mmCIF file of C-alpha atoms in Angstrom:
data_model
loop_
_atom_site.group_PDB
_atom_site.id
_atom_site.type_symbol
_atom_site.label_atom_id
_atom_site.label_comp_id
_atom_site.label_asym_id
_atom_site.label_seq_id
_atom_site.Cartn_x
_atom_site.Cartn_y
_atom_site.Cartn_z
ATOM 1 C CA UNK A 95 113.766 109.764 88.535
ATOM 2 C CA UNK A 96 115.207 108.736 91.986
ATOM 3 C CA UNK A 97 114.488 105.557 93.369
ATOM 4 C CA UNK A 98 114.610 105.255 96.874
ATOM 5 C CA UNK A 99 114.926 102.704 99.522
ATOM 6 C CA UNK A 100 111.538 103.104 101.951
ATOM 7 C CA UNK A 101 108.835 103.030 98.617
ATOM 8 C CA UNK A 102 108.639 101.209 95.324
ATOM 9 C CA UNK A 103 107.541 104.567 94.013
ATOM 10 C CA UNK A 104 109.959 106.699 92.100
ATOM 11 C CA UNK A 105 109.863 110.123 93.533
ATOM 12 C CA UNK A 106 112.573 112.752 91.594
ATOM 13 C CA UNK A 107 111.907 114.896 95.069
ATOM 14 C CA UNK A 108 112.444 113.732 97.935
ATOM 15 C CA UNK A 109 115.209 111.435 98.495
ATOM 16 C CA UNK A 110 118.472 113.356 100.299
ATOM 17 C CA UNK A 111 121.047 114.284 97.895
ATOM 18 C CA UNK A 112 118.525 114.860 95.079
ATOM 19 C CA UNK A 113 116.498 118.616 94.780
ATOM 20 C CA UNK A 114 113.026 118.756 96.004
ATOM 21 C CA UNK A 115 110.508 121.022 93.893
ATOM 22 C CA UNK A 116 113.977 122.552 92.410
ATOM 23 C CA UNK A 117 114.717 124.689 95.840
ATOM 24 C CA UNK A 118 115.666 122.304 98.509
ATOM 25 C CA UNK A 119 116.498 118.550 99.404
ATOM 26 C CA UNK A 120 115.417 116.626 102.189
ATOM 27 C CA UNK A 121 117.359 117.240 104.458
ATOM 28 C CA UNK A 122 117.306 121.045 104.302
ATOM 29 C CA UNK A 123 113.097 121.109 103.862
ATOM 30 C CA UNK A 124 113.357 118.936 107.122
ATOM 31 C CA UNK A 125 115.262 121.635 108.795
ATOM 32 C CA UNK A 126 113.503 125.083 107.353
ATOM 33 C CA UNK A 127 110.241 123.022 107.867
ATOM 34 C CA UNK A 128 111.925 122.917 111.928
ATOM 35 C CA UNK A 129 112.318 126.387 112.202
ATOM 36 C CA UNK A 130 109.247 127.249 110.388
ATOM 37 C CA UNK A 131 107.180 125.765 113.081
ATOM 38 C CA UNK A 132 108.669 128.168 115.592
ATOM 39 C CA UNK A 133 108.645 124.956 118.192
ATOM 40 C CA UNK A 134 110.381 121.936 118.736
ATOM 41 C CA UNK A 135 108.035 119.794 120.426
ATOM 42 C CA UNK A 136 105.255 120.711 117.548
ATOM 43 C CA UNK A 137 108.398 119.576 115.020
ATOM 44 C CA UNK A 138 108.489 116.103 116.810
ATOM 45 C CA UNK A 139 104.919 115.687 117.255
ATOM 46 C CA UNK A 140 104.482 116.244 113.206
ATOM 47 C CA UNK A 141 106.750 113.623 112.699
ATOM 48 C CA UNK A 142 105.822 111.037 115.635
ATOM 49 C CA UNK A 143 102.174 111.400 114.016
ATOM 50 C CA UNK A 144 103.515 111.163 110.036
ATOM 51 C CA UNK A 145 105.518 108.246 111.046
ATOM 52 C CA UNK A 146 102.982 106.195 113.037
ATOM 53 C CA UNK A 147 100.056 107.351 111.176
ATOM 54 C CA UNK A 148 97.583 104.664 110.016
ATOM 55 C CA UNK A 149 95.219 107.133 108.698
ATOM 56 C CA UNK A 150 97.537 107.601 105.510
ATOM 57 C CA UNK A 151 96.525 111.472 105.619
ATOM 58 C CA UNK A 152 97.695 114.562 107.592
ATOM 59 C CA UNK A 153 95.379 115.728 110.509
ATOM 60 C CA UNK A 154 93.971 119.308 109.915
ATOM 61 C CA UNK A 155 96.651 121.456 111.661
ATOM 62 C CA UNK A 156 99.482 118.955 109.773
ATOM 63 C CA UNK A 157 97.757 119.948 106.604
ATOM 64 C CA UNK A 158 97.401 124.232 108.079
ATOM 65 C CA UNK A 159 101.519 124.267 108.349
ATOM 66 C CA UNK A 160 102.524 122.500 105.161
ATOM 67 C CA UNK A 161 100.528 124.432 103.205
ATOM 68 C CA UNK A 162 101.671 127.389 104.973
ATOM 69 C CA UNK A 163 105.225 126.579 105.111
ATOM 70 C CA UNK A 164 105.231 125.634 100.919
ATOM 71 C CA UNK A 165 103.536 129.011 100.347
ATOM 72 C CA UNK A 166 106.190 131.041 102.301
ATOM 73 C CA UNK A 167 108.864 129.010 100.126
ATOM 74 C CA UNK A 168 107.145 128.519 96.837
ATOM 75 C CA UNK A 169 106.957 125.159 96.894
ATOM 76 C CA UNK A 170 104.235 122.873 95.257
ATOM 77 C CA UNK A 171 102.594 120.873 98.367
ATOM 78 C CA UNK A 172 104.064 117.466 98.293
ATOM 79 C CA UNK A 173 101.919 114.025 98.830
ATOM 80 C CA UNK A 174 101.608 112.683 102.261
ATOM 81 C CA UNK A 175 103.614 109.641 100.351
ATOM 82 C CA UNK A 176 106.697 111.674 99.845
ATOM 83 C CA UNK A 177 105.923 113.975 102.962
ATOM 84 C CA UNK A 178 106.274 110.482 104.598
ATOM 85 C CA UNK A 179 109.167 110.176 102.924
ATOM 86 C CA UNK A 180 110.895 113.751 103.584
ATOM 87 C CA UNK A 181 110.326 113.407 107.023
ATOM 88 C CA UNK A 182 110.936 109.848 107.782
ATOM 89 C CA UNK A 183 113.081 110.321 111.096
ATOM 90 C CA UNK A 184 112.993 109.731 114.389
ATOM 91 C CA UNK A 185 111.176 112.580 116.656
ATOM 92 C CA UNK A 186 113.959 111.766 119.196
ATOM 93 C CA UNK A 187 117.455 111.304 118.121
ATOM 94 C CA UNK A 188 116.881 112.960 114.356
ATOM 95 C CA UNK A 189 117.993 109.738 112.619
ATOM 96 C CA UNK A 190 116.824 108.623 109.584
ATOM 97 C CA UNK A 191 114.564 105.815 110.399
ATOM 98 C CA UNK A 192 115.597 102.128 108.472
ATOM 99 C CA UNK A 193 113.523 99.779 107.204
ATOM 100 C CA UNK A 194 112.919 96.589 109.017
ATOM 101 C CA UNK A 195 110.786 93.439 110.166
ATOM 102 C CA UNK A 196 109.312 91.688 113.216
ATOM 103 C CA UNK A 197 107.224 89.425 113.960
ATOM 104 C CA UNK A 198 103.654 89.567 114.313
ATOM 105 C CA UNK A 199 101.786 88.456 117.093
ATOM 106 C CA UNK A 200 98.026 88.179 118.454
ATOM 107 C CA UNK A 201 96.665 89.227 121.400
ATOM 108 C CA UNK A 202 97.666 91.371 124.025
ATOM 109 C CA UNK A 203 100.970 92.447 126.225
ATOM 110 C CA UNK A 204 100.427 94.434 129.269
ATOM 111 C CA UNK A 205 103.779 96.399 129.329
ATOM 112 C CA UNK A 206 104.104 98.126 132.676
ATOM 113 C CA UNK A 207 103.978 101.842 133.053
ATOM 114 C CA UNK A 208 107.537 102.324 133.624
ATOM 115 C CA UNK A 209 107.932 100.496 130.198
ATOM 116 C CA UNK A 210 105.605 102.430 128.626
ATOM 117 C CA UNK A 211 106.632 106.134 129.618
ATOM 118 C CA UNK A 212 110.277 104.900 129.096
ATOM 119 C CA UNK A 213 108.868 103.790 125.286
ATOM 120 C CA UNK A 214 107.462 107.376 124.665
ATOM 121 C CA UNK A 215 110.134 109.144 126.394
ATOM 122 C CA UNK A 216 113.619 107.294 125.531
ATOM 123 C CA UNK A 217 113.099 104.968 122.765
ATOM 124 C CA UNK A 218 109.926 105.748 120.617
ATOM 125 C CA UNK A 219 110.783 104.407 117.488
ATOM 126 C CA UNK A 220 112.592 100.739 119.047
ATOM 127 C CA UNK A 221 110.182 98.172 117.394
ATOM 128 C CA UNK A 222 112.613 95.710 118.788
ATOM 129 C CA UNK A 223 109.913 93.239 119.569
ATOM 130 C CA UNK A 224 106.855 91.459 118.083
ATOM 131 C CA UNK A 225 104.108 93.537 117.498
ATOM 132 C CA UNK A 226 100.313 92.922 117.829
ATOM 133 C CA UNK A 227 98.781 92.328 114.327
ATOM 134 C CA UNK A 228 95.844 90.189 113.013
ATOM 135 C CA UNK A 229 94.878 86.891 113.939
ATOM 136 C CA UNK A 230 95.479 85.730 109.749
ATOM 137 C CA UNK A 231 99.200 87.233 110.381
ATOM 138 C CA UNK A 232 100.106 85.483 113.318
ATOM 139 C CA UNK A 233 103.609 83.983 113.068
ATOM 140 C CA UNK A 234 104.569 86.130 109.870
ATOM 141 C CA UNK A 235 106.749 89.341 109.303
ATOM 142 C CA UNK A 236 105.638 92.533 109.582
ATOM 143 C CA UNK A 237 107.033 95.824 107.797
ATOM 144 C CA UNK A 238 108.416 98.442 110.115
ATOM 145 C CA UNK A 239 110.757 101.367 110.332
ATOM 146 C CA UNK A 240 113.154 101.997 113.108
ATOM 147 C CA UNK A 241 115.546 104.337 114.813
ATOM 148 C CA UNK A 242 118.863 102.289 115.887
ATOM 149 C CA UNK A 243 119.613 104.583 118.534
ATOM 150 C CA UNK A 244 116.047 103.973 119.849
ATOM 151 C CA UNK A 245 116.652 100.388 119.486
ATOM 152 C CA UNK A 246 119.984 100.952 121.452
ATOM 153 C CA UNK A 247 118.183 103.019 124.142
ATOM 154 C CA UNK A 248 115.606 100.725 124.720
ATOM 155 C CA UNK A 249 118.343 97.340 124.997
ATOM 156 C CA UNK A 250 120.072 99.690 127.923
ATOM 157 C CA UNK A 251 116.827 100.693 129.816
ATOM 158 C CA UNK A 252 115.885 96.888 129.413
ATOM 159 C CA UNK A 253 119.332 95.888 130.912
ATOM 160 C CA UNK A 254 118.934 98.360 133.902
ATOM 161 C CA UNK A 255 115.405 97.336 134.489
ATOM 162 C CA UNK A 256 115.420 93.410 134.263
#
């Protein structure tokens, strides 16, 4: 078994470098998985809603093209846990996204619109600041993957927009 980084669960599947389901790595399921969706902006969209998803399940349609994809290449469906896993990269840039923390705050921000269609369109996966958490976690540290060229695209737009 494989450990890797993101999980304290051993997975012998997913992590890149290692074989997944004995046909393909990571890295290569990411890309047939790509082409097999016929659609680049339904690629990122998977992944946007696997990587923010507080559910901890695939929506219906996620759940349609996995299962169609592993049937086309004879592959046993994986968990969402290593699907999470497999496909933890940023929608944007393609990077794989790192682990990290920030602090938690409570209550609310009212980011302007600019900042906000800047946030979905140039930097979606920044979590450079604080983010809005529970009253009980106030203060602590909160777990969170990011993408350093988001982080890097959203420390330029904040420079040009000060």
């Amino acid at each position: 078994m494989t450990h890797c980084p993101h999980d304290a669960i051993d997975f012998a599947v997913y992590c890149v470098g290692t074989t997944l389901y004995a046909h393909m790595n990571a890295i290569e399921f990411r890309e047939s998985f790509r082409k097999f969706l016929k659609n680049d902006e339904r690629y990122k969209k998977f992944i946007a809603i696997i990587n923010r998803g507080r559910e901890e399940r695939l929506l219906f349609w996620q759940e349609h093209a996995v299962e169609q994809f592993c049937d086309k290449h004879a592959l046993d469906i994986p968990s969402f846990d290593v699907l999470q896993e497999i496909l933890c990269v940023c929608e944007l840039h393609g990077n794989t996204l790192e682990d990290g923390k920030v602090k938690v705050f409570c209550g609310h921000v009212d980011y302007s619109p600019d900042y906000k269609q800047a946030c979905a369109k140039l930097f979606p996966n920044s979590y450079i600041s604080a983010v809005n958490g529970p009253e009980e976690m106030y203060g602590e540290y909160s777990d969170i993957r990011f993408c350093k060229a988001c982080r890097e695209a959203e420390q330029q737009w904040r420079d040009e927009h000060a």
